[in-house]
GROMACS .gro file of C-alpha atoms in nm:
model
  358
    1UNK     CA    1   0.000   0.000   0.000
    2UNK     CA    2   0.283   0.251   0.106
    3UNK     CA    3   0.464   0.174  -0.267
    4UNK     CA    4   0.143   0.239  -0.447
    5UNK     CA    5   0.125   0.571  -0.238
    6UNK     CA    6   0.463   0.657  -0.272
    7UNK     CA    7   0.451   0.574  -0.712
    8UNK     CA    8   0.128   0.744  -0.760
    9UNK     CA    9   0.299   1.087  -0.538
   10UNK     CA   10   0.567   1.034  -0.740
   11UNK     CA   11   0.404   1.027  -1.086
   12UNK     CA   12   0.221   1.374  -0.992
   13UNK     CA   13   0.548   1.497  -0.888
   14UNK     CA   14   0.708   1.392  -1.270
   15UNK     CA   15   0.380   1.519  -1.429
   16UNK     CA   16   0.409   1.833  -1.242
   17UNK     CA   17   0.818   1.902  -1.300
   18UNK     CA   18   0.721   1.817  -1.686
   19UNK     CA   19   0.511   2.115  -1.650
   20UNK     CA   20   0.783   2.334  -1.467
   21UNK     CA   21   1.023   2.230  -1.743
   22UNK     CA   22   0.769   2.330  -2.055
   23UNK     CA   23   0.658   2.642  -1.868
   24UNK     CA   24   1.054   2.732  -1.826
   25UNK     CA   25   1.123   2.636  -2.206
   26UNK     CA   26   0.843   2.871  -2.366
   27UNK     CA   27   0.966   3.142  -2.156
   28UNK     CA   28   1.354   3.033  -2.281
   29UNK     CA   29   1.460   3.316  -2.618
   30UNK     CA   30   1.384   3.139  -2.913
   31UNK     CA   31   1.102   2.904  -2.808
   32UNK     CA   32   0.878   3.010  -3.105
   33UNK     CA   33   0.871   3.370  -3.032
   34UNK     CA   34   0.757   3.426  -3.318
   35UNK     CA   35   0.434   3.255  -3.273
   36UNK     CA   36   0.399   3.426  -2.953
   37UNK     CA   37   0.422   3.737  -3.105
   38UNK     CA   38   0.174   3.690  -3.385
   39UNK     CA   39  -0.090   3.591  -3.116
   40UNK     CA   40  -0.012   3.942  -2.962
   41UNK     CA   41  -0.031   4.131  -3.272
   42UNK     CA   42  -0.379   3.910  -3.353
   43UNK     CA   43  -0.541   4.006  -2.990
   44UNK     CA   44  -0.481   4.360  -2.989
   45UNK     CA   45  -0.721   4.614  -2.983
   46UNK     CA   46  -0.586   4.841  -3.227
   47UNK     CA   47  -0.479   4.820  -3.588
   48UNK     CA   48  -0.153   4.663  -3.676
   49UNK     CA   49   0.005   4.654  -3.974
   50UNK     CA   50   0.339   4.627  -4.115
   51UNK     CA   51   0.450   4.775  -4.466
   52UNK     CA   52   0.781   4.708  -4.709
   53UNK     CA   53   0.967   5.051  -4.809
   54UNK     CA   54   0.794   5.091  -5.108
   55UNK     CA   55   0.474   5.138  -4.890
   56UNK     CA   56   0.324   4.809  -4.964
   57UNK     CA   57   0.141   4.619  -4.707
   58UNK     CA   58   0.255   4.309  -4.576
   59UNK     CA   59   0.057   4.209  -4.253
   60UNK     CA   60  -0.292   4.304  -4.159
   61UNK     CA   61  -0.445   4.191  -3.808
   62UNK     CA   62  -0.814   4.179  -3.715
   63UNK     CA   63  -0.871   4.477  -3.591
   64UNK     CA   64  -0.744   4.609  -3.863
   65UNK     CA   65  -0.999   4.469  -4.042
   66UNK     CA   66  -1.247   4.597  -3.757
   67UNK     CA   67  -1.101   4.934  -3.785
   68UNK     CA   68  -1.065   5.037  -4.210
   69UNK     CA   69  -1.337   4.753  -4.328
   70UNK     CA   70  -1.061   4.575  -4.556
   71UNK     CA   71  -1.018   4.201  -4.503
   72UNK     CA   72  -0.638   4.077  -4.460
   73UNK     CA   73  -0.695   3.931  -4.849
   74UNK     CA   74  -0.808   4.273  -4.950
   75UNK     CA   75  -0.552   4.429  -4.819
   76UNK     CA   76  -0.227   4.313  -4.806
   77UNK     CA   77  -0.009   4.342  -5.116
   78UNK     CA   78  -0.174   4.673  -5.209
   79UNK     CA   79  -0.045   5.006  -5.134
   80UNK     CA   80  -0.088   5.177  -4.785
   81UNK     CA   81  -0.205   5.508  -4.995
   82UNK     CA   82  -0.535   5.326  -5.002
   83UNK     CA   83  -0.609   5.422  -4.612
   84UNK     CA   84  -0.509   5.788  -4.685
   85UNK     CA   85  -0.762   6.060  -4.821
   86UNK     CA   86  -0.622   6.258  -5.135
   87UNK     CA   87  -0.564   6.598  -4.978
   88UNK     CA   88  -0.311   6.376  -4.679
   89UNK     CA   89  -0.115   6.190  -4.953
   90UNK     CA   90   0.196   6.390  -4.900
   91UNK     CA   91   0.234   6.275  -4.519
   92UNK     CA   92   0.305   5.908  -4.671
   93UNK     CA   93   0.637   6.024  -4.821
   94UNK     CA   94   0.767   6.213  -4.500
   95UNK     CA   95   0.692   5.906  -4.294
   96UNK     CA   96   0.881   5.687  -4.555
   97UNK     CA   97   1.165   5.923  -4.504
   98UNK     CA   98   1.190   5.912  -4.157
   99UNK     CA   99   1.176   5.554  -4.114
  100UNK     CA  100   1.427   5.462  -4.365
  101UNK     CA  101   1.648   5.728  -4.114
  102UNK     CA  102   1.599   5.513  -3.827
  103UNK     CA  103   1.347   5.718  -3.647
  104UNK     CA  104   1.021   5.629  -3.491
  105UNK     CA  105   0.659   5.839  -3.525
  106UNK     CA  106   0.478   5.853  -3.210
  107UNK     CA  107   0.113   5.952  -3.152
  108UNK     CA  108   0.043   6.120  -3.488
  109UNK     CA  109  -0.294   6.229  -3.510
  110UNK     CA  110  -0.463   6.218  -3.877
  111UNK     CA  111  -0.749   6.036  -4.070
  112UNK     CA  112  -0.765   5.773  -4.274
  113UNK     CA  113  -1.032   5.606  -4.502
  114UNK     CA  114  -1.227   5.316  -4.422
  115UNK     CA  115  -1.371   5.088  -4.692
  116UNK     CA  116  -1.679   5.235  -4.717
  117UNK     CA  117  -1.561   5.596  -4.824
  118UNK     CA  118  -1.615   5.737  -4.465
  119UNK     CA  119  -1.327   5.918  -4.278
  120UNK     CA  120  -1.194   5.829  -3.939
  121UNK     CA  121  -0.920   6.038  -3.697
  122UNK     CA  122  -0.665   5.782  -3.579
  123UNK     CA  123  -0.356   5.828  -3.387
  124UNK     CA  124  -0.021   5.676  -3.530
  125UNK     CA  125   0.299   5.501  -3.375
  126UNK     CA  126   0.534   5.396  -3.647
  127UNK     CA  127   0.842   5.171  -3.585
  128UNK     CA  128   1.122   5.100  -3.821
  129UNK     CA  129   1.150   4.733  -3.899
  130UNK     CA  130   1.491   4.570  -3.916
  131UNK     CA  131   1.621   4.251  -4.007
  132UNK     CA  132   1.866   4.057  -3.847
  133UNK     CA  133   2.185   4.255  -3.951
  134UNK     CA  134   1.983   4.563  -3.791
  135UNK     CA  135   1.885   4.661  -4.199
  136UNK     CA  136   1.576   4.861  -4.188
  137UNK     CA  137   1.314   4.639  -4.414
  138UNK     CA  138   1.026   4.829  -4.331
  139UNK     CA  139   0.775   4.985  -4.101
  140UNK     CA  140   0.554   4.860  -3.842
  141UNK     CA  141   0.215   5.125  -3.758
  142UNK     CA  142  -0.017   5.072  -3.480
  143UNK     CA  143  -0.347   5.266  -3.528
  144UNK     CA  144  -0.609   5.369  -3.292
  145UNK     CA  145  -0.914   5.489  -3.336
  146UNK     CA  146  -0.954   5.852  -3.155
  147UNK     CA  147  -1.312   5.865  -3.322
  148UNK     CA  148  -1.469   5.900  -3.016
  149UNK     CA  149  -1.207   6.100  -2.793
  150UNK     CA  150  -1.210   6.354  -3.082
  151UNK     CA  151  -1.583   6.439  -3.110
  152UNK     CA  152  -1.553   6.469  -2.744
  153UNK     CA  153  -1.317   6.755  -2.772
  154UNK     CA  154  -1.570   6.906  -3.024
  155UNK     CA  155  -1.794   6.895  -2.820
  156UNK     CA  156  -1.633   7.055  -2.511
  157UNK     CA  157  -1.537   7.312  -2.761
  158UNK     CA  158  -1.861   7.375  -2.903
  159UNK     CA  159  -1.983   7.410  -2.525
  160UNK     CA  160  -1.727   7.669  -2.449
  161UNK     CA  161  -1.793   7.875  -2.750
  162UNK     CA  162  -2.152   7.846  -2.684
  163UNK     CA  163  -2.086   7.941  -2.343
  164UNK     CA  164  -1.891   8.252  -2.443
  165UNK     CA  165  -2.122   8.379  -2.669
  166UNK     CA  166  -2.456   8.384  -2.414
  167UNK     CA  167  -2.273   8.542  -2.116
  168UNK     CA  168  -2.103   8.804  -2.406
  169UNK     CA  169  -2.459   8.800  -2.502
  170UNK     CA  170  -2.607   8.895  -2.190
  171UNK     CA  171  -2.341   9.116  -2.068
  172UNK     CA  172  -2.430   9.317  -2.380
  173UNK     CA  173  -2.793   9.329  -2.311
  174UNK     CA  174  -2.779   9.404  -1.929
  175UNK     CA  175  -2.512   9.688  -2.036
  176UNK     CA  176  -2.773   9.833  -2.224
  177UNK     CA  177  -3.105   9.814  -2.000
  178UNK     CA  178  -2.851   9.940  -1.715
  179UNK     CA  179  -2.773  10.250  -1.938
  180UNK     CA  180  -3.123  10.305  -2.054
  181UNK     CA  181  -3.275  10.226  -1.731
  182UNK     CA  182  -3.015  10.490  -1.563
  183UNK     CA  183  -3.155  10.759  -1.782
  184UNK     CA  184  -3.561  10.762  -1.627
  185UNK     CA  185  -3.466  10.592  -1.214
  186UNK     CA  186  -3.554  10.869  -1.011
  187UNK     CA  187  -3.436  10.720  -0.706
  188UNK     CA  188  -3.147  10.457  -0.668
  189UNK     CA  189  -3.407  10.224  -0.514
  190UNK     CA  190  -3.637  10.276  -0.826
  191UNK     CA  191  -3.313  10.173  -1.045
  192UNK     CA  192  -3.269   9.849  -0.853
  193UNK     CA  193  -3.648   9.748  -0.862
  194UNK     CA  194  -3.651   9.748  -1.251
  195UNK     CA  195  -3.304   9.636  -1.294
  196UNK     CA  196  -3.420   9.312  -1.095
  197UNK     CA  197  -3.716   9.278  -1.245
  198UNK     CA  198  -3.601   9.330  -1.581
  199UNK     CA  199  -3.298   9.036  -1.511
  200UNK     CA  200  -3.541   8.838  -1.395
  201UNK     CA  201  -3.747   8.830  -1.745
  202UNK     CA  202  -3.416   8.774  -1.903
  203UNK     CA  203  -3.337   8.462  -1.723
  204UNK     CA  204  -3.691   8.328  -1.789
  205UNK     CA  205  -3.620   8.410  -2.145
  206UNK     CA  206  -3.287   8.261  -2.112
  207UNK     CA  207  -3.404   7.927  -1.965
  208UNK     CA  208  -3.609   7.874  -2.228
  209UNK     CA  209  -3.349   7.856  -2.521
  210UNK     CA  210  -3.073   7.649  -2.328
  211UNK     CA  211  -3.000   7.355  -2.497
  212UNK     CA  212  -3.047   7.043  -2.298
  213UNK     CA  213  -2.680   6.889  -2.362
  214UNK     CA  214  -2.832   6.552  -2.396
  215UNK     CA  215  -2.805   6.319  -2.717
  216UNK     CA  216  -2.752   6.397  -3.054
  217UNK     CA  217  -2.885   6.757  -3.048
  218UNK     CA  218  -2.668   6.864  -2.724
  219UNK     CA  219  -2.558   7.217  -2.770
  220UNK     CA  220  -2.849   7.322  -3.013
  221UNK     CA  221  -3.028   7.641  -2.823
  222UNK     CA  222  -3.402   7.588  -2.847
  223UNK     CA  223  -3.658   7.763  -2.949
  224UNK     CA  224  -4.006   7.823  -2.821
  225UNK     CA  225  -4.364   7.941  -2.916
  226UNK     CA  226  -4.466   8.274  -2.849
  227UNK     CA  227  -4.740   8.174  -2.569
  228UNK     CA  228  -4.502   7.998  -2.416
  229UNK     CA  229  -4.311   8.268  -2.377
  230UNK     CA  230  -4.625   8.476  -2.292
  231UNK     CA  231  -4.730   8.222  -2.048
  232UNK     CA  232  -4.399   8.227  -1.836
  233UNK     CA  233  -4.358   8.651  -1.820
  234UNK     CA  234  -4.712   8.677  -1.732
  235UNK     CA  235  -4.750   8.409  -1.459
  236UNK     CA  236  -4.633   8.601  -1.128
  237UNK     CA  237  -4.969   8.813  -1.205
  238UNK     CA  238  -5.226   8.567  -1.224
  239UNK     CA  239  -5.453   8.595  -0.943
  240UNK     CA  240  -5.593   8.289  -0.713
  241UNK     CA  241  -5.891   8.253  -0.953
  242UNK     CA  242  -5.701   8.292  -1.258
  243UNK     CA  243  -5.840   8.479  -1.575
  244UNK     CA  244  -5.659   8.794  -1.536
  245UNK     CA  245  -5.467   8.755  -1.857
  246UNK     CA  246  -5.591   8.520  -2.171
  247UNK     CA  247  -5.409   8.427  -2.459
  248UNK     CA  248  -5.624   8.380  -2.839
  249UNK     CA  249  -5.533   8.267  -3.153
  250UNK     CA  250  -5.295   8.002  -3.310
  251UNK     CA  251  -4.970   7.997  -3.136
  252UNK     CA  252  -4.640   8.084  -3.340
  253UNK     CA  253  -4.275   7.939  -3.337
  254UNK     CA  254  -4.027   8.166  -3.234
  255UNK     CA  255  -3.639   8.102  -3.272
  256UNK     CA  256  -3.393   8.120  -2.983
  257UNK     CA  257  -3.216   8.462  -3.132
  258UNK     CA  258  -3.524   8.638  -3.111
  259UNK     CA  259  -3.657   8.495  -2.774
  260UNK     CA  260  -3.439   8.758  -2.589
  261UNK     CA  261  -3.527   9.090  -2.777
  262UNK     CA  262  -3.909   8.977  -2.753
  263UNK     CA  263  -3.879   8.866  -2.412
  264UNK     CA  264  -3.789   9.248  -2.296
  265UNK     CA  265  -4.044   9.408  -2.513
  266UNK     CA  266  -4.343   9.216  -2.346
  267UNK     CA  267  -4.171   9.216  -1.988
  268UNK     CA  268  -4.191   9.609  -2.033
  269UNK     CA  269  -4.577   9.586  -2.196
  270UNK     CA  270  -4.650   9.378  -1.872
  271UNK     CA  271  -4.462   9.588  -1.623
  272UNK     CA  272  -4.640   9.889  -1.756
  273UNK     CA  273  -4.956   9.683  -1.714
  274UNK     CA  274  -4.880   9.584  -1.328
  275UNK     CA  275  -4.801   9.926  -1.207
  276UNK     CA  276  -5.024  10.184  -1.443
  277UNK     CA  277  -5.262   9.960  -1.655
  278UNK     CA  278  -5.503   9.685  -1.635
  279UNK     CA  279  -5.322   9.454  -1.413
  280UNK     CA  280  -5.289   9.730  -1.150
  281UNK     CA  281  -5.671   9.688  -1.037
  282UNK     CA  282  -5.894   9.348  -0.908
  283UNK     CA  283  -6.099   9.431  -1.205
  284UNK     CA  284  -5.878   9.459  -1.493
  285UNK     CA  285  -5.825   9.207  -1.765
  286UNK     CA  286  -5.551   9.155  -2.024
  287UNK     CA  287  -5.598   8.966  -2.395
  288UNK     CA  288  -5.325   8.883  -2.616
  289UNK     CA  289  -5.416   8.773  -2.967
  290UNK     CA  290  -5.198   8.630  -3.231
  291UNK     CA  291  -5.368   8.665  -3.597
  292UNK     CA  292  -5.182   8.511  -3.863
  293UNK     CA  293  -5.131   8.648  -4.202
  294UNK     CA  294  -4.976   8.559  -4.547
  295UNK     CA  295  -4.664   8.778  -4.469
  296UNK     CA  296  -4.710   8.881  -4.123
  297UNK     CA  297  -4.847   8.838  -3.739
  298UNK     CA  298  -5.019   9.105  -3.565
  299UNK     CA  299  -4.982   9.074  -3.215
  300UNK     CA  300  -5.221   9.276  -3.022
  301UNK     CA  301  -5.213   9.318  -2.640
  302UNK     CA  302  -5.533   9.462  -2.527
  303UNK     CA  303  -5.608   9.582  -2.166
  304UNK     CA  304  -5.982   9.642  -2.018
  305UNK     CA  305  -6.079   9.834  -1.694
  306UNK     CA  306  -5.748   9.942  -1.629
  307UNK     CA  307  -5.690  10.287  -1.523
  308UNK     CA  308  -5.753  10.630  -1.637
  309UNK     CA  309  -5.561  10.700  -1.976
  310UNK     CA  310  -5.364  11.026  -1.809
  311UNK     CA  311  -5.265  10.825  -1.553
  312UNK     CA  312  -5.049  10.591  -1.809
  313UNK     CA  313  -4.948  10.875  -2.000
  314UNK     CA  314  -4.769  11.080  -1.747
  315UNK     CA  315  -4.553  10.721  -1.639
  316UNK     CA  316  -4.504  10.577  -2.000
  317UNK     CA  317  -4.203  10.783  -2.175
  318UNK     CA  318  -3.838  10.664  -2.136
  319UNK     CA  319  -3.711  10.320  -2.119
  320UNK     CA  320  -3.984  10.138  -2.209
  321UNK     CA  321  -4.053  10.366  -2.492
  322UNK     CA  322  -3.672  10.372  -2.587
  323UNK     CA  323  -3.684   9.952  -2.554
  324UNK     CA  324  -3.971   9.933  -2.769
  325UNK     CA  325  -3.836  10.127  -3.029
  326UNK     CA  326  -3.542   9.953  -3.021
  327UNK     CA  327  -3.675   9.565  -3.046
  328UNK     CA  328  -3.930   9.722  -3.331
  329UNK     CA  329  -3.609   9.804  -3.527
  330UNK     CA  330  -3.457   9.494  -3.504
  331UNK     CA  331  -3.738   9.265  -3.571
  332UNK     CA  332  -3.836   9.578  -3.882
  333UNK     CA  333  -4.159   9.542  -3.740
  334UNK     CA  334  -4.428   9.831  -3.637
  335UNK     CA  335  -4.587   9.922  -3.341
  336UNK     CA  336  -4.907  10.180  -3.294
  337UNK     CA  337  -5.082  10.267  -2.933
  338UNK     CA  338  -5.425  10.323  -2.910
  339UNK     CA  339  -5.585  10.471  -2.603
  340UNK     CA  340  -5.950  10.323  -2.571
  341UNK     CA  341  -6.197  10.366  -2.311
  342UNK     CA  342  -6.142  10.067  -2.158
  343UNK     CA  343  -5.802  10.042  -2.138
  344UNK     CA  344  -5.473  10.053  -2.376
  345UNK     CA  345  -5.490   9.836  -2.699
  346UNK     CA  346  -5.105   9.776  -2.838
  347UNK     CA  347  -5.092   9.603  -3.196
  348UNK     CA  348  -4.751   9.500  -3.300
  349UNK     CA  349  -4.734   9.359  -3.675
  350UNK     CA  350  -4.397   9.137  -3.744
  351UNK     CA  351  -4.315   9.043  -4.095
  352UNK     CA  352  -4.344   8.650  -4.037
  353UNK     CA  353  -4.028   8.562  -4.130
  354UNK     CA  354  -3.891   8.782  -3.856
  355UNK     CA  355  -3.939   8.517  -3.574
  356UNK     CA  356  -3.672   8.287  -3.742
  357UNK     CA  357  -3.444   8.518  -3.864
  358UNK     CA  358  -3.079   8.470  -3.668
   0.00000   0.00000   0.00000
């Protein structure tokens, strides 16, 4: 019993110093290294591929195939000019030339074409190969795909340059309503009312057009309807019943450059309402009508039971006036007042290209 112990311990122990002894020849120079190699080349992740002098290629791994779309029978044999787009065809000769002096490319960052015609950015490490008197026979190039890290940068940039051109934006347009507003404050504390006020309809307007930086449209301001817009400026003077204000019609697309300027006019038509017009009593009523035309939309802001007209007339000159005139100019629209008995009726006509205009 003790001998059949002792021979079957001592067959695992051969069986297992066979193992030691293969393990420590395939790790011995020589031991088919080249095999080895070809299985690392095979596995990687990015593209592979050797060429001769004359730019011809000569190996082609798998994801080389996964990366330009060519099978290794497509591709090798051919030239390597058939990866690079015409107006990149003189980098091939400068890489040629530094190769065949000994030097290795690291991390260049081009494009290439796939099979199908499309582009692709790739980053490039190219090795000089030599044979075995140290004879440079040609060049090895590993290429990976930056596709992805690339339209990430774009993006980032596009963000920042978005970014840079609202705040310039609104710095612009706060530098103006602080200068116009300066002109008609009476009292410091008047100027900080409106300037609040009139920053806060900017950042309703403002909230409105940001892009939601989600997907395939990230970055893209938005645009909104006009009632929307209405909607959101008028809110904070709806009553507990609700009613005060109504808004008729067919509702009209406007785009995110002209949310702003619009934004401002109707903040001011409201403000004027709140403190002087028809939203300054329990009883007073406000209807906003969008009519549609062939060429045009009139806008009409109506007020009922609001207050006396000389009441409105002795308040309304200044900023709102100079405002008005100035949105009216950019949109090349026109504006008339009309003092009823009731209350102030507005109509604003906009050439109906004028909401999607940049």
């Amino acid at each position: 019993m003790a001998d059949r112990n002792y021979d079957g311990e001592g067959g695992r122990a051969q069986d297992r110093l066979r193992q030691l002894e293969a393990g420590f020849a395939a790790a011995q120079p020589g031991h088919d290294a080249a095999a080895f190699l070809a299985a690392i080349v095979e596995s990687s992740d990015d593209a592979i591929i050797s060429k001769s002098l004359q730019g011809i290629i000569t190996t082609w791994n798998k994801s080389a195939e996964r990366v330009f779309g060519y099978t290794a029978e497509e591709a090798v044999g051919r030239p390597i000019t058939m990866l690079i787009p015409e107006d990149r065809l003189d980098e091939e000769p400068a890489i040629l030339a530094r190769i065949n002096a000994g030097e290795r490319v690291d991390h260049f960052e081009t494009v290439r074409r796939r099979k199908d015609g499309t582009f692709i950015d790739i980053s490039l490490t190219i090795s000089p190969i030599r044979n075995g008197e140290g004879k440079i026979i040609g060049a090895s190039k590993i290429a990976r795909d930056i596709s992805d890290r690339k339209r990430a940068a774009e993006h980032q940039d596009l963000l920042l340059r978005e970014m840079h051109h609202r705040v310039k934006n609104l710095f612009a347009i706060t530098g103006s309503i602080i200068t116009l507003a300066a002109r008609t404050a009476q009292t410091p504390a008047e100027l900080a009312t409106g300037m609040k006020d009139r920053l806060v309809a900017l950042s309703r307007a403002h909230e409105m057009t940001l892009p939601s930086f989600t997907g395939g449209e990230a970055f893209v301001a938005q645009s909104t309807t006009l009632f929307t817009l209405l909607s959101s400026l008028l809110s904070p003077f709806e009553d507990k019943e609700g009613g005060r204000w109504r808004l008729h019609g067919e509702d009209a697309q406007i785009s995110a450059d002209r949310v702003t300027s619009l934004a401002l006019l109707f903040h001011e038509y409201a403000t004027n309402a709140v403190k002087y017009g028809a939203l300054s009593v329990p009883e007073g009523r406000l209807d906003v009508t969008l009519s549609s035309r062939p060429d045009s939309f009139e806008i009409t802001w109506l007020e009922s039971d609001a207050k006396p007209k000389r009441a409105v007339e002795s308040k309304e000159t200044g900023f709102g006036t100079t405002l008005e005139q100035m949105v009216v100019r950019t949109l090349n629209a026109q504006v008339s007042r009309d003092w009823q008995p009731h209350g102030l009726l507005i109509r604003l006509t906009v050439p109906r290209d004028a909401f999607a205009i940049p």
